[in-house]
Coordinates of C-alpha atoms in Angstrom, one line a residue:
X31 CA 27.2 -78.0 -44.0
X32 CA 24.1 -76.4 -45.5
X33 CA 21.5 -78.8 -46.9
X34 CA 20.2 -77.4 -50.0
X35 CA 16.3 -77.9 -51.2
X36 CA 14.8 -76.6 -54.6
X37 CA 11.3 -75.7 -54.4
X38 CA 9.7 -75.0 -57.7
X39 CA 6.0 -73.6 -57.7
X40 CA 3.9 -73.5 -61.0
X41 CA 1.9 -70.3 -62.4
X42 CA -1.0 -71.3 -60.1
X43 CA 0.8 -71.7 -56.9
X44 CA 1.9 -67.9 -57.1
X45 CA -1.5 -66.3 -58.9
X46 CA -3.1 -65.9 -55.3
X47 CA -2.6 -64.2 -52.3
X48 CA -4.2 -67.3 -51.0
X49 CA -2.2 -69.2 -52.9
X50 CA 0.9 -67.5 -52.1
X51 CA 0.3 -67.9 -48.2
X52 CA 0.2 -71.9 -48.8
X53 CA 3.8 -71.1 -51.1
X54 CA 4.9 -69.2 -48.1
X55 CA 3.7 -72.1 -45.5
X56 CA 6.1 -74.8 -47.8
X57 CA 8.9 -72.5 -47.6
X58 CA 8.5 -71.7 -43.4
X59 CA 8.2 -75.7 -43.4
X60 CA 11.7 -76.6 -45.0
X61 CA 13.6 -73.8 -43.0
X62 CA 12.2 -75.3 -39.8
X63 CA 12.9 -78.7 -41.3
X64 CA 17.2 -77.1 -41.0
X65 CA 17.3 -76.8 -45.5
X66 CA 18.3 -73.9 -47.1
X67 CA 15.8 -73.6 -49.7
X68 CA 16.3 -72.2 -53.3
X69 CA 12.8 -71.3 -55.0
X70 CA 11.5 -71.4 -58.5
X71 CA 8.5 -70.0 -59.8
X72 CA 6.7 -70.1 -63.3
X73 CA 5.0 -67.3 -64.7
X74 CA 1.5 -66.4 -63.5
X75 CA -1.8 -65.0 -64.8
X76 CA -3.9 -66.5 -67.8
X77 CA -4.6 -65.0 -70.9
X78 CA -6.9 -61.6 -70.9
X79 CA -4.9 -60.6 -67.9
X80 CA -2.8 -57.8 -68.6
X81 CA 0.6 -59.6 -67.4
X82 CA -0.1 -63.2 -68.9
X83 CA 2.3 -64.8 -71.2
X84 CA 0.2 -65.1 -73.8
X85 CA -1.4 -61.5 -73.3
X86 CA 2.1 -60.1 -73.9
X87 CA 2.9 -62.1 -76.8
X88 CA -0.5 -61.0 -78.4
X89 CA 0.3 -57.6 -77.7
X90 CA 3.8 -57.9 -79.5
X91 CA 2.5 -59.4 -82.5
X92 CA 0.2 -57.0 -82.8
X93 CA 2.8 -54.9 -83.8
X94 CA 5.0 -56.9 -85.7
X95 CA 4.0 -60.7 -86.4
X96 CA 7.4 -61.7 -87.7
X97 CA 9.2 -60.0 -84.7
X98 CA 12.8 -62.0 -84.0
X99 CA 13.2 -65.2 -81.7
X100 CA 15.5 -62.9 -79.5
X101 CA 13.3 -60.1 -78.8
X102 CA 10.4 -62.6 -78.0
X103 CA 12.5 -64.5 -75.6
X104 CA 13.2 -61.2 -73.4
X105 CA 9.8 -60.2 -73.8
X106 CA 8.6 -64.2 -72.9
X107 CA 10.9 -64.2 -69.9
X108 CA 8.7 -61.1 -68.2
X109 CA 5.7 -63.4 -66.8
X110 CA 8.5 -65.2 -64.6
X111 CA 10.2 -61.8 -63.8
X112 CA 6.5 -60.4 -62.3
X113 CA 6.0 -64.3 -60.5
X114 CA 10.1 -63.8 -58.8
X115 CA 8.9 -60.4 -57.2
X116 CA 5.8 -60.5 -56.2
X117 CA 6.6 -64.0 -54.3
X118 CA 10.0 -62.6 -52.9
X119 CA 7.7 -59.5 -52.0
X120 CA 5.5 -61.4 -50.0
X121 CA 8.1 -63.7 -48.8
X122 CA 9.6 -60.4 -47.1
X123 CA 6.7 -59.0 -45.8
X124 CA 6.3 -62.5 -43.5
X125 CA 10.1 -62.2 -42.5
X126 CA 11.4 -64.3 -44.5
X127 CA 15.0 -63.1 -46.0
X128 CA 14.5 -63.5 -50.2
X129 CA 15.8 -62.1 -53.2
X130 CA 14.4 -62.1 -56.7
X131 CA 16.6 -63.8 -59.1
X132 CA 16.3 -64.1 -63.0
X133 CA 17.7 -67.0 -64.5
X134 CA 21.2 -65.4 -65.5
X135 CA 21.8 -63.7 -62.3
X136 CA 21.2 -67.2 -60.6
X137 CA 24.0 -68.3 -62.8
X138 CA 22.3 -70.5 -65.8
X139 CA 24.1 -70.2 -69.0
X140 CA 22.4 -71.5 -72.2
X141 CA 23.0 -72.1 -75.6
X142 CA 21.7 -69.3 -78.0
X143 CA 18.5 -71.0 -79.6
X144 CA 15.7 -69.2 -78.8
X145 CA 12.5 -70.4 -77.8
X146 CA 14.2 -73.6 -76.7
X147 CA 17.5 -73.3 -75.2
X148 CA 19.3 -76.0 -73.7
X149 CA 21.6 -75.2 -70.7
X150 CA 25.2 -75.5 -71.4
X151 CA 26.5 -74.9 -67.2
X152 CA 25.4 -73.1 -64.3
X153 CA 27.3 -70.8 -62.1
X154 CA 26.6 -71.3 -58.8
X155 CA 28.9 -68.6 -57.3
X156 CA 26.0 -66.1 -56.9
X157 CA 23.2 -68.7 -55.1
X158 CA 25.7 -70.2 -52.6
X159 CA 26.5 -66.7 -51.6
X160 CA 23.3 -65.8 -51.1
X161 CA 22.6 -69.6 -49.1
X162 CA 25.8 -69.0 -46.6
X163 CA 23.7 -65.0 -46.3
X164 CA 20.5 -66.5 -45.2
X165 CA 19.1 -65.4 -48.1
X166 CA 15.9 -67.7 -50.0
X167 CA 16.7 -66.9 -54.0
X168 CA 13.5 -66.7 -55.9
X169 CA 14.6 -67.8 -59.3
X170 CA 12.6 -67.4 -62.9
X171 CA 11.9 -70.6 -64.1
X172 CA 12.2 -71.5 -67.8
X173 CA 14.6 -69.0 -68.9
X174 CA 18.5 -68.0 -69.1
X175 CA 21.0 -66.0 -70.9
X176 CA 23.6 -67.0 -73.4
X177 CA 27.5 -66.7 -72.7
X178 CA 28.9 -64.3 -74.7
X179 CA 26.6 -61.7 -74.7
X180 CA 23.6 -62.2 -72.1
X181 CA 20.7 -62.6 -73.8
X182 CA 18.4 -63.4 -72.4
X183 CA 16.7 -67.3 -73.7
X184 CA 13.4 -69.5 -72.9
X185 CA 14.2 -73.3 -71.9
X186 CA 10.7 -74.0 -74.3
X187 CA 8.0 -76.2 -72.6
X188 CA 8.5 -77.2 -69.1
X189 CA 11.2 -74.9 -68.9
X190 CA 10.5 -74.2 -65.1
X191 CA 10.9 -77.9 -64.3
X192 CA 13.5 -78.2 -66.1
X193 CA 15.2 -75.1 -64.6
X194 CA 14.8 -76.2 -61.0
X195 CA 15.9 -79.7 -61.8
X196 CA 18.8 -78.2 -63.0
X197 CA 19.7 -76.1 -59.9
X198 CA 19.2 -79.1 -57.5
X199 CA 21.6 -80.9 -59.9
X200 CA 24.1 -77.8 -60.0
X201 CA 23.7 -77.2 -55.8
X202 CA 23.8 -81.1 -54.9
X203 CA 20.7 -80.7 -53.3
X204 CA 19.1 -83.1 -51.0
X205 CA 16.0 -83.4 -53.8
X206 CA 13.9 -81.2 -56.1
X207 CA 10.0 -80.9 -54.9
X208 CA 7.8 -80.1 -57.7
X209 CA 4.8 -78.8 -56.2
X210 CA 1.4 -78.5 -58.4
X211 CA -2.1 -78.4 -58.2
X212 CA -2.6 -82.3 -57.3
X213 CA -1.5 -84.5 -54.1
X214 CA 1.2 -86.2 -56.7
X215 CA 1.9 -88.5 -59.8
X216 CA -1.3 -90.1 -60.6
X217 CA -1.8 -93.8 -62.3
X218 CA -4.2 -91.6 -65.3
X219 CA -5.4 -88.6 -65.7
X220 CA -7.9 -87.8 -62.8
X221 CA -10.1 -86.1 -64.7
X222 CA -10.9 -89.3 -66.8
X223 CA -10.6 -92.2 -64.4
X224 CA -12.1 -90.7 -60.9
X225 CA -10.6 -93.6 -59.1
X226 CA -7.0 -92.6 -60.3
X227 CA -4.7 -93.2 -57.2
X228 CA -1.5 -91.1 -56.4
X229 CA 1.4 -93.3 -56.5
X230 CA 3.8 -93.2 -53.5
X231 CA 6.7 -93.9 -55.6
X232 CA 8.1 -94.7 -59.0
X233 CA 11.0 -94.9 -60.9
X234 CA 12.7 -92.4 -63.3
X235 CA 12.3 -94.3 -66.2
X236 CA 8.4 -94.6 -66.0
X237 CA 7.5 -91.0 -65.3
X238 CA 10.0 -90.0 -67.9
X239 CA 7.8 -92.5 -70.1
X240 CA 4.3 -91.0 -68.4
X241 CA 5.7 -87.7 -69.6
X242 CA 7.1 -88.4 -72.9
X243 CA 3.4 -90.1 -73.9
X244 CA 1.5 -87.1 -72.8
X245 CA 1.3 -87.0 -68.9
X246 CA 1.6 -83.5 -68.0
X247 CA 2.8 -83.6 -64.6
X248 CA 6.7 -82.9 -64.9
X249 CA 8.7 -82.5 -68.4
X250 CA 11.0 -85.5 -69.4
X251 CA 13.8 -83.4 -69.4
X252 CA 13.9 -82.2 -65.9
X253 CA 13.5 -85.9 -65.2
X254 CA 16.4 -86.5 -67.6
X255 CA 18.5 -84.0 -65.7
X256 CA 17.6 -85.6 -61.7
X257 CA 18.6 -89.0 -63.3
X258 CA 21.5 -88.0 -64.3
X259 CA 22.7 -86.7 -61.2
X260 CA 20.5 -89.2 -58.9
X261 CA 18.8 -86.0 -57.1
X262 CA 15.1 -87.2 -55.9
X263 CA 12.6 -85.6 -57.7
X264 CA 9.3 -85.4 -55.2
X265 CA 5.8 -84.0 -56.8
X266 CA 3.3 -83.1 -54.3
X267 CA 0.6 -80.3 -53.8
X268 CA 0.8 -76.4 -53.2
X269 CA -2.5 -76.6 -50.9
X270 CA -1.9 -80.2 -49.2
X271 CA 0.3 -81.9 -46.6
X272 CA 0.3 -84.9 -48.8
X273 CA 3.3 -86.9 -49.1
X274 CA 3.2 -86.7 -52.9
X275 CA 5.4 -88.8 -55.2
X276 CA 8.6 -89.8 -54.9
X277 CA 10.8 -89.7 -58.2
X278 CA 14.1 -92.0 -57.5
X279 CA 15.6 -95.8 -58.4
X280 CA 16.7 -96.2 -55.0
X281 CA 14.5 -98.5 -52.6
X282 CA 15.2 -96.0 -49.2
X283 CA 16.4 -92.6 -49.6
X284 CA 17.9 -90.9 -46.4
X285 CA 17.3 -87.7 -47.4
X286 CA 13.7 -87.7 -47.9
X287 CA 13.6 -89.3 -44.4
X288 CA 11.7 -92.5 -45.0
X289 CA 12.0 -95.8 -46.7
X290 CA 10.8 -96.5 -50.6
X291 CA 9.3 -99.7 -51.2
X292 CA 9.0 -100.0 -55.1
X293 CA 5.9 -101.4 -56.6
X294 CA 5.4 -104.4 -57.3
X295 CA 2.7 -103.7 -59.8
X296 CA 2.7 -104.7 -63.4
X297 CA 1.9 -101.4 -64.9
X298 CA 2.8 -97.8 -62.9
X299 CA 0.5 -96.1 -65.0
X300 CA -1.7 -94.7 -68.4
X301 CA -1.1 -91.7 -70.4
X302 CA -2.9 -90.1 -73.6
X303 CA -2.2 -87.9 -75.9
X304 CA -4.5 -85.9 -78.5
X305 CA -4.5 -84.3 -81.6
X306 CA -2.5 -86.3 -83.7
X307 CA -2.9 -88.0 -87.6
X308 CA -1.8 -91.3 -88.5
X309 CA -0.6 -92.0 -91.9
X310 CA -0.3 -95.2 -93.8
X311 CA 2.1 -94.6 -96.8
X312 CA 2.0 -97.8 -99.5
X313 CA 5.5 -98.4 -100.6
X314 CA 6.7 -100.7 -104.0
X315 CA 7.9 -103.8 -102.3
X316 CA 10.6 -104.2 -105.0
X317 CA 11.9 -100.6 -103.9
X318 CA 14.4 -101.5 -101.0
X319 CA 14.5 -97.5 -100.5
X320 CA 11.3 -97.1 -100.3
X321 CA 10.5 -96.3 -96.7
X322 CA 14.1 -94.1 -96.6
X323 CA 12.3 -92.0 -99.3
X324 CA 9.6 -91.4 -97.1
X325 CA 11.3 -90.6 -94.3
X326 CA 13.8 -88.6 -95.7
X327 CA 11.5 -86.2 -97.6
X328 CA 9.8 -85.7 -94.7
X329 CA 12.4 -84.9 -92.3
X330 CA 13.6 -82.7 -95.3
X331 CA 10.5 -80.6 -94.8
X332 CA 11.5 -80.0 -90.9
X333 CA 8.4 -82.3 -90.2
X334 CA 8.3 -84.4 -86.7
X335 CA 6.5 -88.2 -86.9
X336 CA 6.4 -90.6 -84.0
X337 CA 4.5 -93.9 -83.9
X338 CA 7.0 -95.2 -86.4
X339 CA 6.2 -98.9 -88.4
X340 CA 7.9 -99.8 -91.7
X341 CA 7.5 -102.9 -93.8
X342 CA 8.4 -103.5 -97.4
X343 CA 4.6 -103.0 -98.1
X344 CA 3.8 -100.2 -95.8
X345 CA 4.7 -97.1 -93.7
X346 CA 3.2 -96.3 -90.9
X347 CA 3.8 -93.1 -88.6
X348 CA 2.6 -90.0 -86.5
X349 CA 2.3 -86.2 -86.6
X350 CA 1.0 -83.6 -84.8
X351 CA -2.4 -82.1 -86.6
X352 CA -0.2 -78.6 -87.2
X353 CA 1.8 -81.0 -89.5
X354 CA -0.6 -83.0 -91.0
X355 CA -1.2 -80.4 -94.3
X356 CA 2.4 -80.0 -94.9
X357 CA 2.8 -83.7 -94.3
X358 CA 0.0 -84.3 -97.3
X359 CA 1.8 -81.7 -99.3
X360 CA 5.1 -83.5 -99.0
X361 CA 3.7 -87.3 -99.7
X362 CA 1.9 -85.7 -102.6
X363 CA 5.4 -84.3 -104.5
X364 CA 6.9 -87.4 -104.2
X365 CA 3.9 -89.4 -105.6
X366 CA 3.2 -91.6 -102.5
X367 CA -0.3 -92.9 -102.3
X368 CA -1.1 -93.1 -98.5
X369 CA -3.9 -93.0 -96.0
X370 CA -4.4 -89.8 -93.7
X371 CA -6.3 -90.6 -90.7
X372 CA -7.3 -87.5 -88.6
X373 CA -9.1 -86.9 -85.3
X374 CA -6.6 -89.7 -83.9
X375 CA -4.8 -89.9 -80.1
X376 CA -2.4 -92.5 -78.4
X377 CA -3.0 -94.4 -75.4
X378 CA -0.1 -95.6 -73.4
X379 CA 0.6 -98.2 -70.5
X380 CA 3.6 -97.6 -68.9
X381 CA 4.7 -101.1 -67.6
X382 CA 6.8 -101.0 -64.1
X383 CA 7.8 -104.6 -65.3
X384 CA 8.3 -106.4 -68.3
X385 CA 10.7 -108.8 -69.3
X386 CA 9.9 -112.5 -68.5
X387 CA 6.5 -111.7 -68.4
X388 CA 3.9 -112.7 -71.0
X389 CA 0.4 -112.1 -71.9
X390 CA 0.9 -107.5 -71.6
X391 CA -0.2 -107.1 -75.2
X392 CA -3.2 -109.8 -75.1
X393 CA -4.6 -107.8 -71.7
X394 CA -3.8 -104.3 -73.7
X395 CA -5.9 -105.7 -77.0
X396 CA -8.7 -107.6 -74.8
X397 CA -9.0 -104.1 -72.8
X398 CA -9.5 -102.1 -75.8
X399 CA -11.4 -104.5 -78.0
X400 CA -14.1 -105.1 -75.3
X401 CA -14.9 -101.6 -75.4
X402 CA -15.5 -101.6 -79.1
X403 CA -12.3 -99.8 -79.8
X404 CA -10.9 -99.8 -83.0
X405 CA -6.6 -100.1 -82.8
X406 CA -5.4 -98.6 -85.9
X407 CA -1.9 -99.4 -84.9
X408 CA 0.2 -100.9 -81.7
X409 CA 4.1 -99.8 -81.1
X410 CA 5.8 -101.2 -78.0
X411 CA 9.0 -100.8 -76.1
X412 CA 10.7 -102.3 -73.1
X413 CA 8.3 -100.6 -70.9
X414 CA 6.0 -99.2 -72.9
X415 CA 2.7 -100.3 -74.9
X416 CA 0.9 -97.8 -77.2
X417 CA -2.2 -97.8 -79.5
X418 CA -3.5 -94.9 -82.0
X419 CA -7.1 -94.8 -81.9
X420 CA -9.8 -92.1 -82.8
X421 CA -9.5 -89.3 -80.7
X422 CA -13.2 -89.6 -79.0
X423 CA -12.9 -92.8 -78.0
X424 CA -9.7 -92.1 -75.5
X425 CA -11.2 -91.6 -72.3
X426 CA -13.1 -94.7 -72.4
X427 CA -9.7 -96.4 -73.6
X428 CA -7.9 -95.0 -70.3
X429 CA -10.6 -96.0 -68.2
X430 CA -10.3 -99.8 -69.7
X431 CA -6.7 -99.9 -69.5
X432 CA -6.8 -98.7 -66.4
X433 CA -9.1 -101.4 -64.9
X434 CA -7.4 -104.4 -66.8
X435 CA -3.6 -103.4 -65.8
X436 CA -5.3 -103.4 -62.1
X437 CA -4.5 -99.6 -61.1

C-alpha cells in the first residue's frame, strides 16, 4: 500500500535554482524514506519581475481596471502554472519522474466565487493514477475550477496551504509538511523577539489561533481542513534538516516516526497584528437596540469588525484601516457619536492552558503596563488573550509578553 506525503513549497522555495536543488533534496529524501510524494508549489517571483503575481495583475489593470473576477482568476492562477513547470522541469532533469498539474487536472472542484473559492470535493482519480505510475504530481497551489464549466478559481489568501492541506485530506496521507523559509512554528515573530524558540509541537487549536491573530506561518483554514481529517500538519524549512513543528492533538504519532510530548507551558505562543482602527460608538442606554443598530448598519455596508465589546453605554469594535472611512461614513448617517482611534494593532497570547488557572489576565496587564503601554481594550477567549494598542508600541508589547508568559 502506497504511503502518500504532500509536500507543499512556498514562492521562495521554487524562485532559485539554488533553491530548487534544496526542493529537489526534500523530495529525493521522502522517496528514499518508501512515500509517494504529491507536491505543491505557490507562485514565484516578486513584483517588477515580469512573471510575478502582482506584475501580471498590474499589467491587466492597465488595460481595463474594472476587468471581471473570472478573467482575473485565470490570469491569477498563471504565477502557480510557471512555479508547477519549471519545478517538474527540474525535477526531470535530476531523474526524478513528475508531471505538472494545475489545480483542476489534479481533481479540485470549487465553488464559483472568485477570488476566494471554497472547495466543494476533490477527485482523486487522476493523482492516484499517476502515484500507482511512479509519477511525483506537481500541483498549483491556491487555485481550482468550478464544476459545471471549468473555470478556473483562486482559493484567496493562503490558498496554497490550503490546497495541499486539502490533498493530504483527500489522499489520506500520512501528513502534510509545510515547508517555508524558517526551521518551524515560532513562540513570536523572530524578527521582533530574537530569542523566539521553534516549538517542537503544538496543538491545532493554538496555531489555528496563532494564525487567525496575525501569525503568518500557515492559513487557519488549511489547519481547519488537517483537523478535520486528523492528518499531521508538520512546518519546517526548505534549506534545513530541522525537525520543524509538528501540527497534531495526538501525544505520539506513528507516522511521523517519533513520539509527541505536548507542552506543558502556559502559553504556546504571541501573535500581532497591524493596521487596524478601533472605534468606540456611545449608545442611549434607554435604547435596548442600540448596539443591534450599530452593528447592523455596518454589516449592511459589507464592512468587517472584530474586537467586538457592547454595553448598554458603549460599543466597542475593530476594522481594518481600508474600512475605517466607510466605517466613519456609516456611523455618521445614522447619527452615532463615537471615537475613531487609528494607527492601532492587536497583541495576542495564545494560552496552551487555561481553565482552572488564575492570574493570565493580571500577568498580560502587568506585562504591558510595565512598559508604559496604554490598553485601549482587552477581549479574551478560552485560549486566547488580546489587547488593541497603538500600532508603534507593538514590538515592545510582544517582546514583554513574551518574557512574562516565560517563552
Amino acid at each position: 500500500m502506497m504511503k502518500i506525503i504532500v509536500q507543499k513549497f512556498g514562492g521562495t522555495s521554487v524562485s532559485t535554482l539554488e533553491n530548487r536543488k534544496a526542493v529537489l533534496h526534500k523530495v529525493q529524501q521522502a522517496i528514499q524514506n518508501g512515500y509517494s510524494p504529491v507536491v505543491v508549489v505557490s507562485a514565484m517571483g516578486r513584483k517588477g519581475d515580469a512573471y510575478a503575481t502582482d506584475t501580471l495583475i498590474d499589467t491587466l489593470k492597465a488595460e481595463n481596471p474594472s476587468v471581471s473576477n473570472r478573467e482575473m482568476d485565470m490570469l491569477m492562477c498563471c504565477g502557480e502554472l510557471i512555479s508547477s513547470c519549471i519545478m517538474t522541469a527540474h525535477l526531470q532533469q535530476n531523474g526524478i519522474k513528475a508531471m505538472a498539474l494545475t489545480g483542476g487536472q489534479a481533481g479540485i472542484i470549487t465553488d464559483s466565487e472568485y477570488g476566494a473559492a471554497r472547495i466543494k470535493n476533490i477527485k482523486t482519480s487522476n493523482l492516484f493514477r499517476l502515484l500507482e505510475d511512479g509519477f511525483v504530481p506537481v500541483v498549483c497551489g491556491f487555485q481550482g475550477v468550478t464544476e459545471n464549466n471549468g473555470n478556473f478559481t483562486t482559493l484567496g489568501r493562503g490558498g496554497s496551504d490550503t490546497t495541499a492541506a486539502a490533498l493530504g485530506a483527500a489522499l489520506h496521507a500520512e501528513c502534510v509538511e509545510i515547508y517555508t523559509d524558517v526551521n518551524g512554528i515560532m513562540t513570536a515573530d523572530p524578527r521582533i523577539v530574537k530569542n523566539a524558540s521553534t516549538l517542537e509541537n503544538v496543538s491545532y487549536q493554538d496555531v489555528q489561533q496563532m494564525a487567525i491573530n496575525g501569525a503568518k506561518v500557515i492559513h487557519p483554514r488549511a489547519v481547519e481542513i488537517a483537523m478535520s481529517s486528523n492528518i499531521p500538519l508538520i512546518v519546517k524549512s526548505t534549506f534545513t534538516d530541522e525537525a520543524g513543528t509538528v501540527i497534531s492533538n495526538d501525544r505520539s504519532n506513528g507516522n511521523i516516526g517519533s513520539d509527541v510530548e505536548m507542552s506543558n507551558k502556559i502559553a504556546s505562543g504571541i501573535a500581532n497584528m497591524g493596521n487596524l482602527v478601533q472605534f468606540r460608538v456611545t449608545l442611549n442606554a434607554k435604547d435596548g437596540a442600540a448596539g443591534q443598530k450599530v452593528f447592523q448598519d455596518i454589516a449592511n455596508a459589507g464592512i468587517s469588525v472584530s474586537f467586538l465589546n457592547l454595553s448598554e453605554k458603549e460599543a466597542m469594535f475593530a476594522t481594518f484601516n481600508d474600512d475605517a472611512d466607510k466605517t466613519c461614513k456609516v456611523l455618521d448617517t445614522s447619527g452615532f457619536e463615537y471615537v475613531c482611534n487609528r494607527n492601532c494593532g492587536k497583541v495576542t497570547v495564545i494560552l496552551a492552558a487555561r481553565r482552572g488557572m488564575y492570574g493570565l489576565m493580571a500577568s498580560f496587564v502587568t506585562a504591558l503596563s510595565s512598559e508604559g503601554i496604554a490598553i485601549l481594550q482587552t477581549v479574551d477567549s478560552d485560549n486566547t488573550i488580546s489587547a488593541i494598542i497603538k500600532e508603534d508600541n507593538i514590538e515592545k508589547a510582544v517582546r514583554a509578553l513574551h518574557k512574562e508568559f516565560k517563552l
